[in-house]
């Protein structure tokens, strides 16, 4: 089954404790992306990757890091989380530049205390 | 950067009626406009999209129109059904980035 998986699905942590949210897709997609969803703000793109070893900033990259060492994986790293990063996070993947169907993962609910 | 505005934020219709959601964008370089449906507890799912060289696209009960001159695009759902109840997002794409609207919560009353 074609899918995007994220782990963990729920995470409660404390300010400053480094964390990683994993994302994996099994569709051999080149384009992968991370979004955060906050009430009233829709989805905002954090980082995206056009292919292995090619990453770039989205609209709200501050406080986040990503890496793309393998085509299927695109982890999101918060090196020093703060309460304003409490949000619902989605990973997505799509073909080529992304201008085709983007498949979204189920989401990761992050709470930073 | 791009700015996408979406209206209304909530929309309530009777089953069988039509629903229209409107979005405007600011950057004329945007060239791809997808619409997503998000059900409670799930990730967004693409329902229809349109590219800047097309004015209208239909898929059964769903249609999208694009006016490049006015920089706005709309989602039209006809013969609404209770299962259409969800949050809908529009988005604009340019230079490899996506910009989303703030979402419309559609409630279809049986």
CSV table of C-alpha atoms in Angstrom, one decimal:
chain,number,residue,atom,x,y,z
A,1,UNK,CA,0.0,0.0,0.0
A,2,UNK,CA,1.3,3.4,-1.0
A,3,UNK,CA,1.7,5.5,2.1
A,4,UNK,CA,3.6,8.1,4.1
A,5,UNK,CA,4.4,7.1,7.7
A,6,UNK,CA,5.3,9.4,10.6
A,7,UNK,CA,6.6,8.5,14.0
A,8,UNK,CA,5.8,9.2,16.7
A,9,UNK,CA,2.1,10.1,16.3
A,10,UNK,CA,2.0,11.9,19.6
A,11,UNK,CA,4.8,13.4,21.6
A,12,UNK,CA,5.0,15.5,24.8
A,13,UNK,CA,8.4,16.9,25.6
A,14,UNK,CA,10.1,19.7,27.5
A,15,UNK,CA,11.8,22.9,26.4
A,16,UNK,CA,15.3,22.3,25.1
A,17,UNK,CA,15.2,18.5,24.8
A,18,UNK,CA,16.2,17.6,21.2
A,19,UNK,CA,13.8,15.4,19.3
A,20,UNK,CA,13.4,13.9,15.9
A,21,UNK,CA,10.2,13.1,14.0
A,22,UNK,CA,10.7,10.5,11.3
A,23,UNK,CA,9.0,10.4,7.9
A,24,UNK,CA,9.1,7.6,5.4
A,25,UNK,CA,7.5,7.0,2.0
A,26,UNK,CA,7.3,3.9,-0.1
A,27,UNK,CA,6.4,5.5,-3.4
A,28,UNK,CA,9.9,6.4,-4.7
A,29,UNK,CA,8.9,10.1,-4.6
A,30,UNK,CA,11.5,12.7,-5.2
A,31,UNK,CA,9.7,15.6,-3.5
A,32,UNK,CA,9.2,15.5,0.3
A,33,UNK,CA,8.1,18.3,2.6
A,34,UNK,CA,7.2,19.1,6.2
A,35,UNK,CA,4.3,21.3,7.3
A,36,UNK,CA,3.0,22.5,10.5
A,37,UNK,CA,-0.7,23.1,11.1
A,38,UNK,CA,-2.0,25.6,13.6
A,39,UNK,CA,-5.6,26.8,14.2
A,40,UNK,CA,-6.6,29.6,11.9
A,41,UNK,CA,-3.3,29.5,10.0
A,42,UNK,CA,-3.7,26.5,7.7
A,43,UNK,CA,-0.6,24.6,6.8
A,44,UNK,CA,2.8,26.3,6.6
A,45,UNK,CA,5.7,24.7,4.9
A,46,UNK,CA,8.8,24.3,7.1
A,47,UNK,CA,11.3,22.6,4.7
A,48,UNK,CA,11.2,20.7,1.5
A,49,UNK,CA,13.5,18.4,-0.4
A,50,UNK,CA,13.6,18.0,-4.2
A,51,UNK,CA,15.7,14.8,-4.0
A,52,UNK,CA,18.5,13.1,-2.0
A,53,UNK,CA,20.9,15.6,-0.4
A,54,UNK,CA,18.8,18.6,-1.8
A,55,UNK,CA,16.9,20.5,0.9
A,56,UNK,CA,15.6,24.0,1.1
A,57,UNK,CA,13.7,26.3,3.5
A,58,UNK,CA,10.0,26.7,3.3
A,59,UNK,CA,8.0,29.6,4.8
A,60,UNK,CA,8.7,28.9,8.5
A,61,UNK,CA,12.1,27.1,8.9
A,62,UNK,CA,13.3,28.8,12.1
A,63,UNK,CA,14.1,26.3,14.8
A,64,UNK,CA,14.0,23.2,12.6
A,65,UNK,CA,16.5,21.1,10.7
A,66,UNK,CA,16.0,18.4,8.1
A,67,UNK,CA,18.2,15.9,6.2
A,68,UNK,CA,17.6,13.7,3.2
A,69,UNK,CA,20.3,11.0,3.1
A,70,UNK,CA,18.0,8.4,1.5
A,71,UNK,CA,15.2,8.9,-0.9
A,72,UNK,CA,12.5,7.4,1.3
A,73,UNK,CA,13.3,9.2,4.5
A,74,UNK,CA,13.0,12.8,5.5
A,75,UNK,CA,13.4,13.4,9.3
A,76,UNK,CA,12.5,16.6,11.0
A,77,UNK,CA,14.8,17.6,13.8
A,78,UNK,CA,14.1,20.1,16.6
A,79,UNK,CA,17.4,20.7,18.3
A,80,UNK,CA,16.1,22.9,21.1
A,81,UNK,CA,12.3,22.8,21.1
A,82,UNK,CA,10.3,25.7,22.5
A,83,UNK,CA,6.6,26.0,23.4
A,84,UNK,CA,5.9,28.0,20.2
A,85,UNK,CA,6.7,24.8,18.3
A,86,UNK,CA,3.7,23.0,19.8
A,87,UNK,CA,1.7,22.1,16.8
A,88,UNK,CA,0.4,19.4,14.5
A,89,UNK,CA,3.1,18.3,12.0
A,90,UNK,CA,2.6,16.7,8.6
A,91,UNK,CA,5.1,15.1,6.3
A,92,UNK,CA,4.2,14.8,2.6
A,93,UNK,CA,5.7,13.4,-0.6
A,94,UNK,CA,5.1,13.8,-4.3
A,95,UNK,CA,6.6,13.2,-7.7
A,96,UNK,CA,9.2,15.5,-9.3
A,97,UNK,CA,8.7,19.1,-8.2
A,98,UNK,CA,5.6,18.4,-6.1
A,99,UNK,CA,3.2,19.7,-8.7
A,100,UNK,CA,1.3,16.5,-8.7
A,101,UNK,CA,-0.6,14.6,-6.0
A,102,UNK,CA,1.1,15.2,-2.7
A,103,UNK,CA,0.5,12.4,-0.2
A,104,UNK,CA,0.3,13.4,3.4
A,105,UNK,CA,1.2,11.3,6.4
A,106,UNK,CA,-1.2,10.9,9.4
A,107,UNK,CA,0.4,13.7,11.4
A,108,UNK,CA,2.4,14.1,14.6
A,109,UNK,CA,0.9,16.0,17.5
A,110,UNK,CA,3.8,17.7,19.4
A,111,UNK,CA,3.5,19.4,22.7
A,112,UNK,CA,6.4,21.3,24.1
A,113,UNK,CA,6.1,22.2,27.8
B,1,UNK,CA,6.5,35.6,-0.6
B,2,UNK,CA,3.1,34.3,-1.7
B,3,UNK,CA,0.0,35.1,0.4
B,4,UNK,CA,-3.1,33.0,0.0
B,5,UNK,CA,-6.4,34.1,1.5
B,6,UNK,CA,-9.4,31.7,1.8
B,7,UNK,CA,-13.0,32.5,2.4
B,8,UNK,CA,-15.3,31.7,4.1
B,9,UNK,CA,-13.8,30.1,7.2
B,10,UNK,CA,-17.0,28.2,7.9
B,11,UNK,CA,-19.7,27.2,5.5
B,12,UNK,CA,-22.9,25.3,6.4
B,13,UNK,CA,-25.2,24.0,3.6
B,14,UNK,CA,-28.1,21.7,3.3
B,15,UNK,CA,-27.6,18.3,1.7
B,16,UNK,CA,-28.0,18.6,-2.0
B,17,UNK,CA,-27.1,22.2,-2.2
B,18,UNK,CA,-23.9,23.6,-3.8
B,19,UNK,CA,-20.9,24.9,-1.9
B,20,UNK,CA,-18.3,27.4,-3.1
B,21,UNK,CA,-15.0,28.2,-1.5
B,22,UNK,CA,-12.9,31.0,-2.8
B,23,UNK,CA,-9.1,31.8,-2.6
B,24,UNK,CA,-7.0,34.6,-3.7
B,25,UNK,CA,-3.2,34.7,-4.2
B,26,UNK,CA,-0.7,37.5,-4.5
B,27,UNK,CA,2.2,36.2,-6.6
B,28,UNK,CA,1.6,36.0,-10.4
B,29,UNK,CA,4.4,33.4,-10.6
B,30,UNK,CA,2.2,30.8,-8.9
B,31,UNK,CA,1.4,28.2,-11.4
B,32,UNK,CA,-0.2,25.2,-9.7
B,33,UNK,CA,-3.3,25.3,-7.4
B,34,UNK,CA,-4.3,22.2,-5.5
B,35,UNK,CA,-7.3,21.7,-3.2
B,36,UNK,CA,-7.2,19.4,-0.2
B,37,UNK,CA,-9.8,17.8,2.0
B,38,UNK,CA,-9.0,17.1,5.6
B,39,UNK,CA,-11.1,14.8,7.7
B,40,UNK,CA,-10.9,14.8,11.4
B,41,UNK,CA,-7.7,13.2,12.7
B,42,UNK,CA,-6.3,12.6,9.2
B,43,UNK,CA,-3.8,14.2,6.9
B,44,UNK,CA,-5.0,16.4,4.0
B,45,UNK,CA,-5.9,14.5,0.8
B,46,UNK,CA,-5.8,16.0,-2.7
B,47,UNK,CA,-9.3,16.3,-4.3
B,48,UNK,CA,-8.6,18.3,-7.4
B,49,UNK,CA,-6.0,20.6,-8.8
B,50,UNK,CA,-5.5,23.1,-11.6
B,51,UNK,CA,-2.5,24.5,-13.4
B,52,UNK,CA,-2.1,28.1,-14.6
B,53,UNK,CA,-2.7,27.3,-18.3
B,54,UNK,CA,-6.2,26.0,-17.6
B,55,UNK,CA,-9.3,28.0,-16.6
B,56,UNK,CA,-11.6,25.2,-15.3
B,57,UNK,CA,-11.4,21.6,-14.4
B,58,UNK,CA,-14.1,19.2,-13.3
B,59,UNK,CA,-14.2,15.8,-11.6
B,60,UNK,CA,-17.7,14.5,-11.0
B,61,UNK,CA,-19.3,16.7,-8.4
B,62,UNK,CA,-16.2,18.8,-7.9
B,63,UNK,CA,-14.9,21.7,-10.1
B,64,UNK,CA,-12.2,24.3,-9.8
B,65,UNK,CA,-12.0,27.6,-11.7
B,66,UNK,CA,-9.0,29.8,-12.0
B,67,UNK,CA,-8.9,33.5,-13.0
B,68,UNK,CA,-5.2,34.4,-13.5
B,69,UNK,CA,-5.9,38.0,-14.2
B,70,UNK,CA,-7.8,38.5,-10.9
B,71,UNK,CA,-5.5,36.0,-9.1
B,72,UNK,CA,-8.3,34.0,-7.6
B,73,UNK,CA,-9.5,30.4,-7.8
B,74,UNK,CA,-12.6,28.7,-6.5
B,75,UNK,CA,-13.7,25.2,-5.5
B,76,UNK,CA,-17.3,24.2,-6.4
B,77,UNK,CA,-19.0,21.2,-4.9
B,78,UNK,CA,-22.4,20.3,-6.3
B,79,UNK,CA,-25.1,18.0,-4.8
B,80,UNK,CA,-23.3,18.1,-1.5
B,81,UNK,CA,-23.5,15.0,0.8
B,82,UNK,CA,-22.9,14.6,4.5
B,83,UNK,CA,-19.6,12.8,3.7
B,84,UNK,CA,-18.4,16.1,2.1
B,85,UNK,CA,-18.3,17.6,5.6
B,86,UNK,CA,-14.6,18.3,6.3
B,87,UNK,CA,-12.0,21.1,6.3
B,88,UNK,CA,-10.9,22.2,2.8
B,89,UNK,CA,-7.6,23.9,2.0
B,90,UNK,CA,-6.6,25.7,-1.1
B,91,UNK,CA,-2.9,26.1,-1.9
B,92,UNK,CA,-0.7,27.9,-4.4
B,93,UNK,CA,2.7,26.7,-5.7
B,94,UNK,CA,5.7,28.6,-7.0
B,95,UNK,CA,9.4,28.1,-7.0
B,96,UNK,CA,9.1,24.6,-5.4
B,97,UNK,CA,7.1,25.9,-2.4
B,98,UNK,CA,3.5,25.5,-1.3
B,99,UNK,CA,1.4,28.2,0.3
B,100,UNK,CA,-1.8,27.2,1.9
B,101,UNK,CA,-5.0,29.1,2.8
B,102,UNK,CA,-6.3,29.1,6.3
B,103,UNK,CA,-9.0,26.5,5.6
B,104,UNK,CA,-12.8,26.3,5.3
B,105,UNK,CA,-14.8,24.1,7.6
B,106,UNK,CA,-17.7,22.7,5.5
B,107,UNK,CA,-20.7,21.3,7.3
B,108,UNK,CA,-23.4,19.5,5.2
B,109,UNK,CA,-26.6,19.1,7.1
B,110,UNK,CA,-28.7,16.0,6.3
